[in-house]
Coordinates of C-alpha atoms and ligand atoms in Angstrom, one line a residue:
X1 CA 0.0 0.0 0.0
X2 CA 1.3 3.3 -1.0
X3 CA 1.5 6.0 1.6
X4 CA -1.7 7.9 2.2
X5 CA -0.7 10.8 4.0
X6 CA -0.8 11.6 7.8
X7 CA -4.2 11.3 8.9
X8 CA -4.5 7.9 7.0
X9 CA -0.7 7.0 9.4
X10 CA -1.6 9.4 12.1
X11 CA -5.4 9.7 12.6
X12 CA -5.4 8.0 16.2
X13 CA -3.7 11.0 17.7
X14 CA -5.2 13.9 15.6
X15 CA -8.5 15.3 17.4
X16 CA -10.9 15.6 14.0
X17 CA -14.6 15.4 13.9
X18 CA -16.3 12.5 12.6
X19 CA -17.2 14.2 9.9
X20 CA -14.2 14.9 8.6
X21 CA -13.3 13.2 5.1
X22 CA -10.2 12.7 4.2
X23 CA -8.4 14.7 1.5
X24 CA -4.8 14.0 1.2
X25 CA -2.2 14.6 -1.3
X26 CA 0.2 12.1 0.3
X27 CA 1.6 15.1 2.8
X28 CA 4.2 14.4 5.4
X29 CA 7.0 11.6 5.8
X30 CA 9.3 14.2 5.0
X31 CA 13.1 13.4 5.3
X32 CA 14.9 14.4 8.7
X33 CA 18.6 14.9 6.8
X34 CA 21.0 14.3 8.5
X35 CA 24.1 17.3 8.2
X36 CA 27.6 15.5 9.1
X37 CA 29.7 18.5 7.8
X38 CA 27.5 21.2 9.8
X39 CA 27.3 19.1 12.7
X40 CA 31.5 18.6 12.7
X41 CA 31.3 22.1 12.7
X42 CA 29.0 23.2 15.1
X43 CA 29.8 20.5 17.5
X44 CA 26.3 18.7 17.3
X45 CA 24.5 16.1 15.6
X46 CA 22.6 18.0 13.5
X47 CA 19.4 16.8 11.3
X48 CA 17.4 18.9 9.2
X49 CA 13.5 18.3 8.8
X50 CA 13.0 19.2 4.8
X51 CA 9.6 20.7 4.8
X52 CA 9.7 22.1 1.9
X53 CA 9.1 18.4 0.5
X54 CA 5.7 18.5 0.9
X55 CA 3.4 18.6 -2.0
X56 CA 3.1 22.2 -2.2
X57 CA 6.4 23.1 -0.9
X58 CA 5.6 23.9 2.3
X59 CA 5.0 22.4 6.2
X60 CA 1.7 24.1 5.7
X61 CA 0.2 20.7 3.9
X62 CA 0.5 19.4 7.1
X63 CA -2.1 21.6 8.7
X64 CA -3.8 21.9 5.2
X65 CA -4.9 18.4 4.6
X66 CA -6.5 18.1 8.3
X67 CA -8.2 21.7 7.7
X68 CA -9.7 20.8 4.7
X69 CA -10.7 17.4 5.4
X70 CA -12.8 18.8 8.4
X71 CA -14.5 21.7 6.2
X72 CA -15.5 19.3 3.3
X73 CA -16.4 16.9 5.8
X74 CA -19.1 19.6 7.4
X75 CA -20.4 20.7 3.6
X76 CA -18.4 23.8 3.3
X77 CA -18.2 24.8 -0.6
X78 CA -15.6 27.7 -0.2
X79 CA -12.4 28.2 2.1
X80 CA -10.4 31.1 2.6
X81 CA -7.1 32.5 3.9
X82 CA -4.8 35.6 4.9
X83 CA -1.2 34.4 3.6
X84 CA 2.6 35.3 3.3
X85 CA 2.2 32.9 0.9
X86 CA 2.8 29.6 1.5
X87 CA -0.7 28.9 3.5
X88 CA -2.3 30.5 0.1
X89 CA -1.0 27.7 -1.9
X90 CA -1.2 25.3 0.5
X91 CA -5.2 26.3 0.7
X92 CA -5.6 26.2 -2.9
X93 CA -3.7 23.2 -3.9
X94 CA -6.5 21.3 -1.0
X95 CA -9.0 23.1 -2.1
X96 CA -8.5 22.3 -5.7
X97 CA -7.9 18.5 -4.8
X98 CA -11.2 18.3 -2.9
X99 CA -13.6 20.4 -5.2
X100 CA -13.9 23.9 -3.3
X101 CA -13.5 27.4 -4.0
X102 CA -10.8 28.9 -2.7
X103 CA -10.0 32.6 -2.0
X104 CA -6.5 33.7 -0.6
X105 CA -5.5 37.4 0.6
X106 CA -1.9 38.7 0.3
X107 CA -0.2 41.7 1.1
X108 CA 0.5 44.1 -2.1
X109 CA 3.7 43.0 -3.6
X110 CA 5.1 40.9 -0.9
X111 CA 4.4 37.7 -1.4
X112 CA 7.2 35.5 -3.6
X113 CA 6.8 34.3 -6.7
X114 CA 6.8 30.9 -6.5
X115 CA 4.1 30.8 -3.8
X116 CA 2.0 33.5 -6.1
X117 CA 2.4 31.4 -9.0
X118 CA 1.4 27.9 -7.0
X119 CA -1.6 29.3 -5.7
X120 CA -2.7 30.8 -9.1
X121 CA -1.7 27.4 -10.6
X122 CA -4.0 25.5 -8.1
X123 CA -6.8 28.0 -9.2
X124 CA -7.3 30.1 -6.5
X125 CA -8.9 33.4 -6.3
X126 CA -5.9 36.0 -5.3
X127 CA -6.8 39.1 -3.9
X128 CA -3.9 41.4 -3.3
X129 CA -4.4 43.5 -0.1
X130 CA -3.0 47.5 0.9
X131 CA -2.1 46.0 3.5
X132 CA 0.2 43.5 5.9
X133 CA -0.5 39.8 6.9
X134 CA -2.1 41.1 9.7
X135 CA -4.6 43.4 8.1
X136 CA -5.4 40.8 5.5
X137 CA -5.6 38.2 8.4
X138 CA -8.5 40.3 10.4
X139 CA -10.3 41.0 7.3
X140 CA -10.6 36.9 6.5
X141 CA -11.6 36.8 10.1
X142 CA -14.4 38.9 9.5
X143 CA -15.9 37.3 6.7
X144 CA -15.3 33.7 8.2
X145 CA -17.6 35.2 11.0
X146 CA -20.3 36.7 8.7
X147 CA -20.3 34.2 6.3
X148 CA -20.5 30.2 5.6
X149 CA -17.1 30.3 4.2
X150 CA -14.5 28.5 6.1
X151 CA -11.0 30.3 7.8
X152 CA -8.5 27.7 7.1
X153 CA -5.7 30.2 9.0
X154 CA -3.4 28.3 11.9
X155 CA -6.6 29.8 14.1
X156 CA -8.5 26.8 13.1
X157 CA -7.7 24.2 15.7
X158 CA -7.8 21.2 12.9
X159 CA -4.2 23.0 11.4
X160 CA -2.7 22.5 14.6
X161 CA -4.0 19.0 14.3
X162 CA -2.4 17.9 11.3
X163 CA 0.8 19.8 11.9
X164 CA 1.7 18.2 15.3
X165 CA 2.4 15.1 12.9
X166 CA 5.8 16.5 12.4
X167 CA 7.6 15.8 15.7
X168 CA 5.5 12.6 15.9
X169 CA 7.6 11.6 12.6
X170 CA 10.6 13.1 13.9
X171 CA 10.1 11.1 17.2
X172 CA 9.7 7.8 14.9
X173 CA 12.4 8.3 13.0
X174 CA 15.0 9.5 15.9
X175 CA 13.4 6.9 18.7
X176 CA 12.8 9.7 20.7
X177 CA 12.6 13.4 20.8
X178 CA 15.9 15.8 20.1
X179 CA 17.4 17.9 22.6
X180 CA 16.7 20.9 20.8
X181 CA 14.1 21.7 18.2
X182 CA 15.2 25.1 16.4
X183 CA 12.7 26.4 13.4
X184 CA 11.4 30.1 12.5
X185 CA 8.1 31.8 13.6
X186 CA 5.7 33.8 12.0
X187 CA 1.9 33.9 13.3
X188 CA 3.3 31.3 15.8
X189 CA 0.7 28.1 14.4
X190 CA 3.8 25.8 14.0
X191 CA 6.2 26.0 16.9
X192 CA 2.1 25.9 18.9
X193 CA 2.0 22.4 17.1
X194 CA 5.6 21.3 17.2
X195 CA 4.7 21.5 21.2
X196 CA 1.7 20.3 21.6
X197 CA 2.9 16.8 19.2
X198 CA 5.9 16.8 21.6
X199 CA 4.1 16.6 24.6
X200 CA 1.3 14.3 23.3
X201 CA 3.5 11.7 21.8
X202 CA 5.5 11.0 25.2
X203 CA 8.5 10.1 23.2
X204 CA 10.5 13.4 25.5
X205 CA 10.7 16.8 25.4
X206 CA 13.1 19.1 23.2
X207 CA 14.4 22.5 24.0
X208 CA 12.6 24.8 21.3
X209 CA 14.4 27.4 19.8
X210 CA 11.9 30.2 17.9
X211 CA 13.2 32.2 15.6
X212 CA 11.8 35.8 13.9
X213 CA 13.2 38.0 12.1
X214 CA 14.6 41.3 13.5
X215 CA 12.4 43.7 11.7
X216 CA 9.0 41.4 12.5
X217 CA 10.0 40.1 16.1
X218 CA 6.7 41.2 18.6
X219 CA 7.4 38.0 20.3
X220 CA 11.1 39.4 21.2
X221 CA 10.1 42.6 21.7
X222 CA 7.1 42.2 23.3
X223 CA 4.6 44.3 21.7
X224 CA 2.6 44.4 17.7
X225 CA 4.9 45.7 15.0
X226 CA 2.7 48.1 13.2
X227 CA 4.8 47.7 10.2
X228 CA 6.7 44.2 9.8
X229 CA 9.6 44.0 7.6
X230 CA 11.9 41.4 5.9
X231 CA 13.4 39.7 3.4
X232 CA 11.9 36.8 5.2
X233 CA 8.5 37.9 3.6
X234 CA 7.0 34.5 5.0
X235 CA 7.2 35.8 8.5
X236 CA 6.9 39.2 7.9
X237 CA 4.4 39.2 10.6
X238 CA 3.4 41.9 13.5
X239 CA 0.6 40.6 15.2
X240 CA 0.9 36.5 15.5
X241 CA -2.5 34.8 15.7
X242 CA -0.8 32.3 18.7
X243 CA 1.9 34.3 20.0
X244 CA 1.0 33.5 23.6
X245 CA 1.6 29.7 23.0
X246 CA 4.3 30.3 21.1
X247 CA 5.9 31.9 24.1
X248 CA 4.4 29.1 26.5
X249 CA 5.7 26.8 24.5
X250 CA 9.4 28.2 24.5
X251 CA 9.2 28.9 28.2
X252 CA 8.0 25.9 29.1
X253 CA 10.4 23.8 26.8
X254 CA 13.2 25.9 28.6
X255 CA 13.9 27.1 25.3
X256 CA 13.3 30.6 24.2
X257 CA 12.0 32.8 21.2
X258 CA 15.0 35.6 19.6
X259 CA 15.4 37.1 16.5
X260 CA 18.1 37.0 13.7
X261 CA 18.9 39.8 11.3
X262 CA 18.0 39.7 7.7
X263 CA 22.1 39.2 6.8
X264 CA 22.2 36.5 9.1
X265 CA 19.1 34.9 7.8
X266 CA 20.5 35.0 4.4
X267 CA 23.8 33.9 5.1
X268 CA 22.0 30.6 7.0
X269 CA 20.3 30.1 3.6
X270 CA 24.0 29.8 2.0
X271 CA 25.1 27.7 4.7
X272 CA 22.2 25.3 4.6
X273 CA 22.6 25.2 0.7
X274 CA 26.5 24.6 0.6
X275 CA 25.5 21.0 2.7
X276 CA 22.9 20.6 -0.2
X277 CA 19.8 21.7 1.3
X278 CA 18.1 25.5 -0.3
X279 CA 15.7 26.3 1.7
X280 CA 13.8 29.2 1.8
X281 CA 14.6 33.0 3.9
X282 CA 12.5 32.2 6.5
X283 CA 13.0 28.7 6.8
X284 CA 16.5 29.2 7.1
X285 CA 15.7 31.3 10.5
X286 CA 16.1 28.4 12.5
X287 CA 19.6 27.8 11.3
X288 CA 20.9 31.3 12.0
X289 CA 19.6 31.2 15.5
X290 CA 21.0 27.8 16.5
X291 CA 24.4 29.3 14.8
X292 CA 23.7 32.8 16.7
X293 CA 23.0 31.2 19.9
X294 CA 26.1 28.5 19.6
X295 CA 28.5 31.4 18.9
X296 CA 27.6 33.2 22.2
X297 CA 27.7 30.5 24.4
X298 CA 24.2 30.8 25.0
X299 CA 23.1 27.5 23.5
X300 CA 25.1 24.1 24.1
X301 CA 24.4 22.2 21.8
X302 CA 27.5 20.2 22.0
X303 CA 27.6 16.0 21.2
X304 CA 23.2 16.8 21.3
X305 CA 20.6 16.0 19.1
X306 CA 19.4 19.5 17.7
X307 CA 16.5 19.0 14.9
X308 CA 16.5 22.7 12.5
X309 CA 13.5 22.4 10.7
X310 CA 13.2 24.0 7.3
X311 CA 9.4 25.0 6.5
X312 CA 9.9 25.9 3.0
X313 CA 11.8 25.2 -0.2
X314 CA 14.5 27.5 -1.5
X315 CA 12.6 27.2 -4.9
X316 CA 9.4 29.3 -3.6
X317 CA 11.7 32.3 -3.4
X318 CA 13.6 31.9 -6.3
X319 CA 14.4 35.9 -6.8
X320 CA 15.9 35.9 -3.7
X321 CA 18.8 33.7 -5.0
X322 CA 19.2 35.5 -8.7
X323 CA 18.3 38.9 -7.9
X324 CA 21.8 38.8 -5.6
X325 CA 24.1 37.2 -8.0
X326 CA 25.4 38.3 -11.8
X327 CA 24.4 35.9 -14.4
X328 CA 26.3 33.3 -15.1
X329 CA 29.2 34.1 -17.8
X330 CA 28.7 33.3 -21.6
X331 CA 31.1 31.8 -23.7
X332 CA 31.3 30.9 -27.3
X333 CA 30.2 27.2 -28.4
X334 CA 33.3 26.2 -28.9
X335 CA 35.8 23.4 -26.7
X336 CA 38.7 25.6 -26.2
X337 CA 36.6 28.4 -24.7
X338 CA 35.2 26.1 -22.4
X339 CA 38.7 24.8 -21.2
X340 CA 40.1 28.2 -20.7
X341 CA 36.8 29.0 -18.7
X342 CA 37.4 25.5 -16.3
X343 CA 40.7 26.0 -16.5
X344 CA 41.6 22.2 -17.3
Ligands
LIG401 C1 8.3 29.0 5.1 O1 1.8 31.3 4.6 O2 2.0 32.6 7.7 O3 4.8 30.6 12.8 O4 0.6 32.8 5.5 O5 5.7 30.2 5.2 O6 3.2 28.8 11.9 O7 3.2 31.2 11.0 C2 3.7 31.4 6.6 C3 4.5 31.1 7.6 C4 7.7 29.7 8.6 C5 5.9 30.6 10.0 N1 8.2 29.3 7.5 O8 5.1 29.7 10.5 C6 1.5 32.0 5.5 C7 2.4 32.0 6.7 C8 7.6 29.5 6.3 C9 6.3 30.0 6.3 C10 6.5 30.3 8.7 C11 5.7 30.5 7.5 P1 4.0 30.1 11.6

């Protein structure tokens, strides 16, 4: 039997409604790399949980399949979402699959291309906002409250459902939980369900490690940011939806929440990449805060088991990558150009 995705392997421990009816695009069972050259260096045995190999590119299938499920289950005929991006095509691609409409807000201009592109692909309705996250987020909130459409945001509980299925599959695969579980945060749905899987599994407890970025950190700096900015556009977020469990979860993990600079983001995303793994900005957060944290003595993660885990692919950002770099050099069609070129 081919793999079904996680409800059909982890059902048991996911609290749906009997309603619910599965749709699944095979989601989940993503690899947990291991990273021998970054963990020589750093001192750790470091694994990488590759997110971005979910269908859509992103951990948000997770929280996607058990959303949808649930609303088709309960006769919904059109979901929506407020998105950086990667919930919009998430939504869609689900949406698609099971026979809804789907309508997705982004902020103007601010969401990459490959997440725009997958969620037109998957034939959603895109409506560009004058707005942030936030703003679009309230406004979905509205209408989900006003209407019979259905909110399939990280506020509805059957996301954090199908998301905890990541630590149980990084429990499965490691025999028990890591000692430290490092990955970004944006409106705060997946380090809530990294936690709650955690603790539900009874497979042990890591130390969680939240990262956002500097210029959209309320959970560092305690308050809304009124205007959130990054290169991190995922998690260019000012007012996250579960900040409070975010922080309950770090605080009671004994781990904490910080924030990494956009230059140290990037250069995380090189790192990660140089080992063979492009993720992208924002999922590379986690890595420059374990790296941050390491270098000040503030973290010890040495001989542990520290899981980063990498929410997106690199290729959902792809501007990121060639906007920075000259194009690569042209040369005649001829042999001896190329040899002077390689230098053989
Ligand atoms: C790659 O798609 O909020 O802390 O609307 O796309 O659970 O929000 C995306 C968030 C991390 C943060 N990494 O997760 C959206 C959206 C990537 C992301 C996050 C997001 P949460």
């Amino acid at each position: 039997m081919t793999y079904q995705g996680l409800i059909h392997r982890y059902g048991q421990y996911l609290d749906l409604p009997a309603h619910t009816q599965i749709v699944s695009l095979n989601e989940g069972n993503t690899p947990l790399i291991p990273m021998p050259r970054l963990s020589r260096e750093l001192g750790c045995e470091l694994f990488i949980k590759f997110e971005g190999l979910n269908p859509t590119g992103s951990f948000k299938d997770r929280g996607m399949t058990a959303a949808i499920s649930e609303a088709v289950g309960r006769g919904a005929k059109t979901v929506i979402c407020a998105s950086t991006g990667n919930t919009a095509a998430s939504a869609a691609a689900y949406a698609a699959r099971a026979g809804l409409r789907s309508i997705v807000l982004i902020p103007e201009g601010k969401v990459a291309v490959g997440k725009l592109a997958g969620a037109i692909a998957y034939g959603a309705e895109v409506i560009q906002i004058q707005g942030s996250f936030d703003d679009a987020l309230s406004l979905v909130v509205e209408i989900t409250q006003k209407t019979p459409i259905a909110l399939v945001n990280s506020i509805n509980p059957y996301r954090i459902e199908g998301q905890k299925t990541s630590s149980f599959e990084i429990c499965d695969v490691l025999g028990s939980a890591p000692d430290w579980l490092c990955l970004p945060v944006g409106n705060a749905g997946n380090i809530t369900s990294y936690w709650a899987g955690f603790k539900q599994y009874q497979k042990g407890l890591p130390q969680i490690l939240g990262v956002q970025a500097e210029g959209a950190a309320p959970l560092v700096l305690g308050h809304p940011v009124e205007k959130p900015e990054t290169v991190a556009t995922a998690i260019r977020i000012g007012k996250p939806a579960r900040g409070e469990q975010a922080l309950e979860a770090a605080h009671e993990s004994n781990g904490r929440i910080i924030a990494a600079s956009d230059a140290k983001i990037l250069e995380a995303q090189h790192i990660l990449a140089s080992e063979g793994v492009w993720v992208e900005p924002a999922s590379a957060a986690g890595f420059a805060g374990l790296v941050a944290e390491t270098a000040k003595g503030t973290l010890d993660a040495k001989g542990k088991k520290v899981v980063v885990v990498c929410t997106g692919h690199g290729m959902k950002d792809p501007s990121i990558i060639t906007e920075s770099f000259e194009s690569p050099r042209v040369i005649p069609a001829n042999y001896q150009a190329l040899v002077d070129v390689v230098g053989a």
